[in-house]
Coordinates of C-alpha atoms and ligand atoms in Angstrom, one line a residue:
M26 CA 0.1 0.1 0.2
S27 CA 1.1 3.4 -1.1
N28 CA 2.2 5.8 1.7
E29 CA 2.3 9.0 -0.6
Y30 CA -0.1 11.5 1.0
L31 CA -3.7 11.7 -0.3
P32 CA -5.5 14.9 0.2
F33 CA -9.4 15.1 0.0
A34 CA -9.1 17.7 -2.8
R35 CA -6.3 18.8 -5.3
P36 CA -6.9 20.9 -8.5
S37 CA -5.5 19.7 -11.9
V38 CA -3.9 22.2 -13.8
D39 CA -2.2 21.3 -16.9
E40 CA 1.1 22.9 -18.5
D41 CA -0.7 24.6 -21.4
T42 CA -2.9 26.3 -18.9
I43 CA 0.2 27.3 -16.9
A44 CA 1.9 28.7 -20.1
A45 CA -1.1 30.5 -21.2
V46 CA -1.5 32.0 -17.6
G47 CA 2.5 32.8 -17.9
A48 CA 1.4 34.6 -21.4
V49 CA -1.1 37.1 -19.4
L50 CA 1.6 37.6 -16.8
R51 CA 4.0 39.0 -19.7
S52 CA 1.2 40.9 -21.5
G53 CA 1.4 44.2 -19.5
W54 CA -2.4 43.7 -18.5
I55 CA -3.1 41.4 -15.4
T56 CA -6.1 42.8 -14.0
S57 CA -9.8 42.4 -15.3
G58 CA -9.6 42.7 -19.2
P59 CA -9.8 40.8 -22.3
R60 CA -9.4 37.3 -20.5
V61 CA -12.1 38.1 -18.3
R62 CA -14.6 39.0 -20.9
E63 CA -13.3 35.8 -22.8
F64 CA -14.0 33.8 -19.7
E65 CA -17.4 35.4 -19.4
Q66 CA -18.1 34.7 -23.3
R67 CA -17.3 30.9 -22.7
L68 CA -19.2 30.6 -19.5
S69 CA -22.3 32.3 -21.1
E70 CA -22.2 29.6 -23.8
Y71 CA -22.0 26.7 -21.2
F72 CA -25.0 28.1 -19.4
G73 CA -27.1 28.2 -22.7
G74 CA -26.6 31.7 -23.5
R75 CA -27.5 33.5 -20.0
S76 CA -25.8 36.6 -18.8
V77 CA -23.0 35.8 -16.5
R78 CA -20.4 37.8 -14.8
A79 CA -17.1 36.8 -13.2
L80 CA -16.2 37.6 -9.9
S81 CA -13.5 37.4 -7.4
S82 CA -15.5 34.8 -5.3
A83 CA -18.6 32.8 -4.9
T84 CA -19.3 34.8 -1.7
G85 CA -19.2 38.1 -3.7
G86 CA -21.8 36.5 -6.0
L87 CA -24.4 35.7 -3.2
E88 CA -23.8 39.2 -2.1
I89 CA -24.9 40.9 -5.3
G90 CA -27.4 38.3 -5.9
L91 CA -29.0 39.4 -2.8
A92 CA -28.8 43.1 -3.8
I93 CA -30.1 42.4 -7.0
A94 CA -33.0 40.5 -5.4
D95 CA -33.4 43.7 -3.5
V96 CA -33.1 41.6 -0.1
G97 CA -32.4 43.8 2.8
A98 CA -33.7 45.1 6.7
G99 CA -36.7 43.3 7.5
D100 CA -36.7 40.4 5.2
E101 CA -36.0 36.9 5.7
V102 CA -34.3 34.2 3.2
I103 CA -34.8 30.7 3.7
T104 CA -31.8 28.5 3.6
S105 CA -30.0 25.3 4.7
P106 CA -28.2 25.1 7.9
L107 CA -25.8 22.3 6.3
S108 CA -23.5 24.2 4.0
W109 CA -20.4 26.7 4.4
V110 CA -20.8 29.4 6.4
A111 CA -20.8 31.8 3.5
T112 CA -24.3 30.8 2.6
A113 CA -26.0 32.3 5.7
N114 CA -23.4 35.1 6.6
V115 CA -24.1 36.6 3.2
I116 CA -27.9 37.1 4.5
I117 CA -26.9 38.3 7.6
R118 CA -24.5 41.2 5.7
A119 CA -27.6 42.0 3.7
G120 CA -29.2 42.9 6.8
A121 CA -31.9 40.2 6.3
R122 CA -32.4 37.3 8.6
P123 CA -31.5 33.7 7.7
V124 CA -34.4 31.3 8.0
F125 CA -33.3 27.5 8.1
V126 CA -35.2 24.7 7.3
D127 CA -33.9 21.4 8.2
V128 CA -32.2 19.1 5.4
D129 CA -33.2 15.6 4.0
A130 CA -31.4 12.9 5.6
R131 CA -30.8 11.2 2.5
T132 CA -30.0 14.3 0.0
R133 CA -28.5 16.4 2.6
N134 CA -30.2 19.4 1.0
L135 CA -32.8 21.5 2.1
D136 CA -36.0 19.5 2.7
L137 CA -38.2 21.0 0.3
D138 CA -41.5 19.5 1.9
R139 CA -40.6 21.5 4.8
V140 CA -40.0 25.1 3.0
G141 CA -43.7 26.1 2.8
D142 CA -44.0 26.2 6.7
A143 CA -41.3 28.7 7.0
I144 CA -42.5 31.1 4.4
T145 CA -43.9 34.2 6.1
P146 CA -45.1 37.4 4.7
V147 CA -41.6 39.1 5.2
T148 CA -39.8 35.9 3.4
R149 CA -38.2 37.7 0.1
A150 CA -36.1 34.5 -1.3
L151 CA -35.0 31.3 -1.3
L152 CA -31.2 30.2 -1.1
P153 CA -31.0 26.5 -1.7
V154 CA -27.4 24.9 -1.5
D155 CA -26.2 21.7 -3.8
L156 CA -24.2 20.0 -1.3
A157 CA -21.5 18.1 -2.6
G158 CA -22.8 19.1 -6.2
L159 CA -26.0 16.9 -5.9
P160 CA -28.9 19.3 -7.2
V161 CA -31.8 20.4 -5.1
D162 CA -35.1 19.4 -7.1
R163 CA -35.1 22.4 -9.4
D164 CA -38.9 21.5 -10.5
H165 CA -40.0 21.5 -7.0
L166 CA -38.0 24.6 -6.0
Y167 CA -39.2 27.1 -8.8
E168 CA -42.7 25.7 -8.2
I169 CA -42.6 26.9 -4.6
A170 CA -40.9 30.2 -5.4
R171 CA -43.6 30.8 -8.5
R172 CA -46.5 29.9 -6.2
H173 CA -44.9 32.4 -3.3
G174 CA -43.6 35.1 -5.6
L175 CA -40.2 34.6 -4.2
R176 CA -36.8 35.2 -5.9
V177 CA -34.3 32.1 -5.9
L178 CA -30.5 32.8 -5.4
E179 CA -28.8 29.3 -5.9
D180 CA -26.0 28.7 -3.8
A181 CA -24.5 26.5 -6.6
A182 CA -21.0 27.0 -5.4
Q183 CA -20.3 23.2 -5.8
S184 CA -22.7 22.7 -8.8
M185 CA -20.2 23.2 -11.8
G186 CA -20.7 20.4 -14.1
A187 CA -24.1 19.5 -12.4
S188 CA -27.1 19.3 -14.3
W189 CA -30.8 19.2 -14.4
G190 CA -33.4 18.3 -16.9
G191 CA -30.6 17.4 -18.9
R192 CA -29.1 21.0 -18.9
P193 CA -26.3 22.5 -16.8
I194 CA -27.0 23.8 -13.6
G195 CA -27.0 27.9 -14.1
A196 CA -28.5 27.3 -17.8
S197 CA -32.0 27.8 -16.1
G198 CA -33.3 29.3 -13.1
D199 CA -33.2 32.7 -11.4
L200 CA -29.6 33.9 -9.9
V201 CA -27.2 31.3 -9.8
S202 CA -23.7 31.9 -8.0
I203 CA -21.0 29.4 -8.7
S204 CA -17.8 29.2 -7.0
F205 CA -14.1 28.7 -8.8
Q206 CA -12.2 28.6 -5.4
A207 CA -9.4 26.2 -5.5
N208 CA -11.1 22.9 -4.1
K209 CA -14.2 23.4 -6.4
N210 CA -14.7 21.4 -9.7
I211 CA -13.1 23.9 -11.6
T212 CA -10.8 26.5 -10.2
T213 CA -9.4 30.2 -10.8
G214 CA -7.6 29.9 -7.3
E215 CA -10.3 32.1 -5.8
G216 CA -13.1 33.3 -8.0
G217 CA -16.5 32.7 -9.0
C218 CA -19.4 33.8 -11.4
L219 CA -23.0 34.8 -11.2
V220 CA -25.7 34.0 -13.7
L221 CA -28.1 36.5 -14.2
N222 CA -31.5 36.9 -15.8
D223 CA -31.1 39.7 -18.4
A224 CA -28.8 42.6 -19.8
E225 CA -30.2 44.9 -16.8
E226 CA -29.2 42.6 -14.2
A227 CA -26.0 41.9 -15.5
R228 CA -25.2 45.9 -15.6
R229 CA -26.6 46.0 -11.9
C230 CA -23.8 43.2 -11.2
E231 CA -21.0 45.1 -12.9
L232 CA -21.7 48.0 -10.7
W233 CA -21.8 46.0 -7.6
R234 CA -18.7 44.2 -8.7
L235 CA -16.4 47.5 -8.5
Q236 CA -17.5 50.1 -6.5
G237 CA -20.7 51.1 -8.2
V238 CA -18.5 53.1 -10.8
E239 CA -20.0 54.0 -14.2
R240 CA -17.5 55.4 -16.9
F241 CA -18.6 57.7 -19.6
A242 CA -16.7 58.3 -23.0
D243 CA -15.6 61.6 -22.1
G244 CA -13.6 60.3 -19.4
D245 CA -16.0 61.2 -16.5
L246 CA -17.6 58.8 -14.2
D247 CA -20.5 58.6 -11.5
V248 CA -21.5 56.4 -8.8
T249 CA -25.2 55.7 -8.3
L250 CA -24.6 52.5 -5.7
P251 CA -22.2 51.6 -2.8
G252 CA -20.5 48.8 -4.9
G253 CA -17.7 46.5 -3.5
K254 CA -14.4 45.3 -4.8
H255 CA -15.3 41.8 -6.6
N256 CA -13.5 41.9 -10.0
L257 CA -11.7 38.9 -11.1
T258 CA -8.3 39.2 -12.5
D259 CA -7.0 38.2 -16.1
I260 CA -4.6 36.1 -14.5
A261 CA -7.5 34.0 -12.9
A262 CA -9.5 34.2 -15.9
Q263 CA -7.0 32.8 -18.1
L264 CA -6.5 29.8 -15.4
G265 CA -10.6 29.5 -15.4
L266 CA -10.5 29.2 -19.5
G267 CA -8.1 26.3 -19.3
Q268 CA -10.1 24.6 -16.5
L269 CA -13.5 25.4 -18.4
A270 CA -12.2 23.4 -21.4
R271 CA -11.7 20.2 -19.5
L272 CA -14.9 20.5 -17.3
A273 CA -16.3 17.7 -19.0
E274 CA -13.4 15.2 -18.5
F275 CA -13.2 16.3 -14.8
T276 CA -16.8 15.3 -14.3
E277 CA -16.7 12.0 -16.1
R278 CA -13.7 11.4 -13.9
R279 CA -15.3 12.2 -10.9
R280 CA -18.3 10.1 -11.5
A281 CA -16.2 6.9 -12.3
L282 CA -14.2 7.4 -9.0
A283 CA -17.5 7.8 -7.3
R284 CA -19.0 4.6 -8.8
R285 CA -15.7 2.9 -7.6
Y286 CA -16.7 4.1 -3.9
F287 CA -20.0 2.4 -4.3
E288 CA -18.5 -0.7 -5.6
L289 CA -16.0 -1.0 -3.1
F290 CA -17.1 0.5 0.1
D291 CA -18.2 -2.1 2.8
R292 CA -21.5 -1.5 3.6
S293 CA -21.8 -3.4 6.8
L294 CA -19.8 -0.6 8.5
G295 CA -23.2 1.2 9.2
C296 CA -22.1 4.5 7.1
E297 CA -24.6 6.3 5.3
L298 CA -23.4 6.6 1.7
P299 CA -24.6 9.7 -0.4
P300 CA -27.2 9.1 -3.0
E301 CA -26.1 7.0 -5.7
D302 CA -26.9 9.7 -8.4
F303 CA -25.1 9.4 -11.9
T304 CA -27.8 11.8 -13.7
H305 CA -27.7 15.4 -11.8
S306 CA -24.5 15.2 -9.6
C307 CA -21.1 16.6 -10.3
W308 CA -19.8 14.8 -7.4
H309 CA -18.1 17.8 -5.9
M310 CA -17.4 15.5 -3.1
F311 CA -17.6 12.0 -1.8
Q312 CA -19.3 12.2 1.9
I313 CA -20.2 9.5 4.2
V314 CA -21.9 10.0 7.8
L315 CA -20.1 7.9 10.0
P316 CA -22.0 5.3 12.3
P317 CA -22.9 6.5 15.9
H318 CA -20.2 5.8 18.4
V319 CA -17.5 6.5 15.8
P320 CA -16.1 9.8 17.0
R321 CA -15.1 12.0 14.0
G322 CA -11.9 13.4 15.4
R323 CA -10.7 9.9 16.0
F324 CA -11.5 8.8 12.5
I325 CA -10.0 11.6 10.9
R326 CA -7.0 11.1 13.0
A327 CA -6.7 7.2 12.0
M328 CA -7.2 8.1 8.4
H329 CA -4.4 10.9 8.6
E330 CA -1.9 8.2 10.3
V331 CA -2.2 6.2 7.0
G332 CA -1.5 9.1 5.0
I333 CA -5.2 10.0 3.9
G334 CA -6.9 13.4 4.2
V335 CA -10.6 13.6 5.4
G336 CA -12.6 16.6 5.6
V337 CA -15.4 18.1 7.5
H338 CA -18.3 19.8 5.1
Y339 CA -19.9 21.0 7.3
P340 CA -21.0 21.5 10.9
A341 CA -24.3 22.8 11.5
I342 CA -24.4 26.6 10.9
H343 CA -27.0 27.2 13.4
L344 CA -24.8 26.0 16.4
L345 CA -21.8 28.2 15.3
S346 CA -21.5 31.0 18.1
L347 CA -22.8 34.2 15.8
Y348 CA -26.0 32.1 15.1
R349 CA -26.3 30.7 18.8
D350 CA -26.2 34.6 19.5
M351 CA -29.3 35.0 17.2
G352 CA -31.0 32.5 19.1
F353 CA -30.6 29.5 17.4
K354 CA -29.9 26.4 19.5
P355 CA -29.2 22.3 19.4
G356 CA -32.5 20.6 18.5
D357 CA -33.7 23.3 16.3
F358 CA -32.6 21.5 13.0
P359 CA -31.7 17.6 14.4
I360 CA -31.2 16.2 10.9
A361 CA -28.2 18.9 10.1
E362 CA -27.1 18.6 13.5
R363 CA -26.6 14.8 13.3
I364 CA -25.1 15.0 9.8
G365 CA -22.9 17.8 10.6
A366 CA -21.5 16.1 13.5
S367 CA -20.5 13.0 11.7
I368 CA -20.2 13.7 8.1
A369 CA -16.5 13.2 6.5
T370 CA -15.6 13.9 3.2
L371 CA -13.4 11.4 1.5
P372 CA -10.8 12.2 -1.1
L373 CA -12.3 12.5 -4.7
F374 CA -10.3 14.8 -7.5
P375 CA -10.0 14.0 -11.2
A376 CA -6.3 13.1 -10.8
M377 CA -6.9 10.6 -8.3
R378 CA -6.1 6.9 -9.5
D379 CA -8.6 4.0 -9.3
T380 CA -6.4 2.4 -6.6
D381 CA -6.5 5.4 -4.5
V382 CA -10.1 4.9 -4.1
D383 CA -9.5 1.2 -3.2
R384 CA -6.8 2.4 -0.5
V385 CA -9.3 4.9 1.0
C386 CA -12.1 1.9 1.3
E387 CA -9.8 -0.3 3.0
A388 CA -8.7 2.4 5.2
V389 CA -12.0 3.3 6.3
S390 CA -12.8 -0.1 7.0
V391 CA -9.9 -0.6 9.5
A392 CA -10.4 2.9 11.3
T393 CA -14.2 2.4 11.8
R394 CA -14.1 -1.2 12.6
R395 CA -11.1 -0.3 15.4
L396 CA -13.2 2.7 16.5
L397 CA -16.4 0.6 16.8
A398 CA -14.5 -2.0 18.9
A399 CA -12.9 0.6 21.5
P400 CA -15.2 1.6 24.2
P401 CA -15.8 5.2 24.5
G402 CA -13.1 7.1 26.3
S403 CA -10.5 4.6 25.8
G404 CA -7.2 5.1 23.9
S405 CA -7.4 4.4 20.0
Ligands
LIG502 C1 -17.3 27.3 -1.7 C2 -18.5 27.7 -1.1 C3 -19.0 29.0 -1.1 C4 -18.0 30.3 -1.3 O1 -17.2 30.3 -2.3 P1 -16.1 31.0 -2.5 O2 -15.7 31.2 -3.7 O3 -15.2 30.6 -1.7 O4 -16.6 32.4 -2.2 C5 -20.5 29.2 -0.8 N1 -21.0 28.2 -0.5 C6 -20.6 26.9 -0.6 C7 -21.8 25.7 -0.5 C8 -19.4 26.6 -0.9 O5 -19.1 25.3 -1.0

């Protein structure tokens, strides 16, 4: 068995892309310019011709999306407690209140059957998350939105390459925010994009993206709204172009590795596996929920000892101090709490070998059995 360290995620950047990024560095223009416009053009083609603006993060995309949806003080936004904290933090930063709805135990995404009960007269938007790149049911989601007259801001940070109804996530729907952070399915180092409904929203996105500045032909400028600093560099956009060209290949490889996990995983361990979805998911992560009585910290340490990285995505948001201070407490969203306390992300990235999956499955089996045999409190 190889002792080479296996991280849970690693970007694949080819030499042609590195050379192309080098050319941008030599060109004399490195911040937002022609490479960003080219990247936006390619992204728009991928998203079926919709308007897209590149940004320096998907968090920025969510903030801008909320601004465009006119979410502010006094408004409520319904979201998932089982996500990266960015998902809920942006709602607070907009001056609105996050309203969590528990997740479905199987999909680990917002339980759409419970969303109706959380809608109030001040609900403004739905902010669902596709955890691990498994899409929330878009038909059901938009049916709820239409029925209640709500905007939808999709936190599709993990969904690049995923699809619904045979079309890429982002090719339909309302506002869609996607991340190109280093661990995501394609990367610009840090970065993201927001998919918008029309040219007017795209123009507003440009204002929110860069200080609200509008420039005129005579060299004058004006500012009409307090925009932030969310523009992507040409350096990053060139990296993104190299990555986008390989998206289909990356997704295919992720799916093949996920299939191998299902084939080799020891089902007698009592771990909960993700849904076996090979239609919609882009397999951003392969996540298991450990059996009761297997302490996650000790599981992660045992895996690390044999050279395998394991991630935690994510502890339930409402139990973090900021949210407890707002009044959320243990017991509010029991499914998200249980999953958040025991979920573990196993290695999955396009450059992984088939034999790496074999090695991970074997190590999970050994570590889990050992921890199940050890009474709580005893040494591992
Ligand atoms: C990565 C991620 C974000 C934030 O994306 P950034 O590009 O890092 O700002 C938001 N939500 C989810 C679910 C994510 O995984």
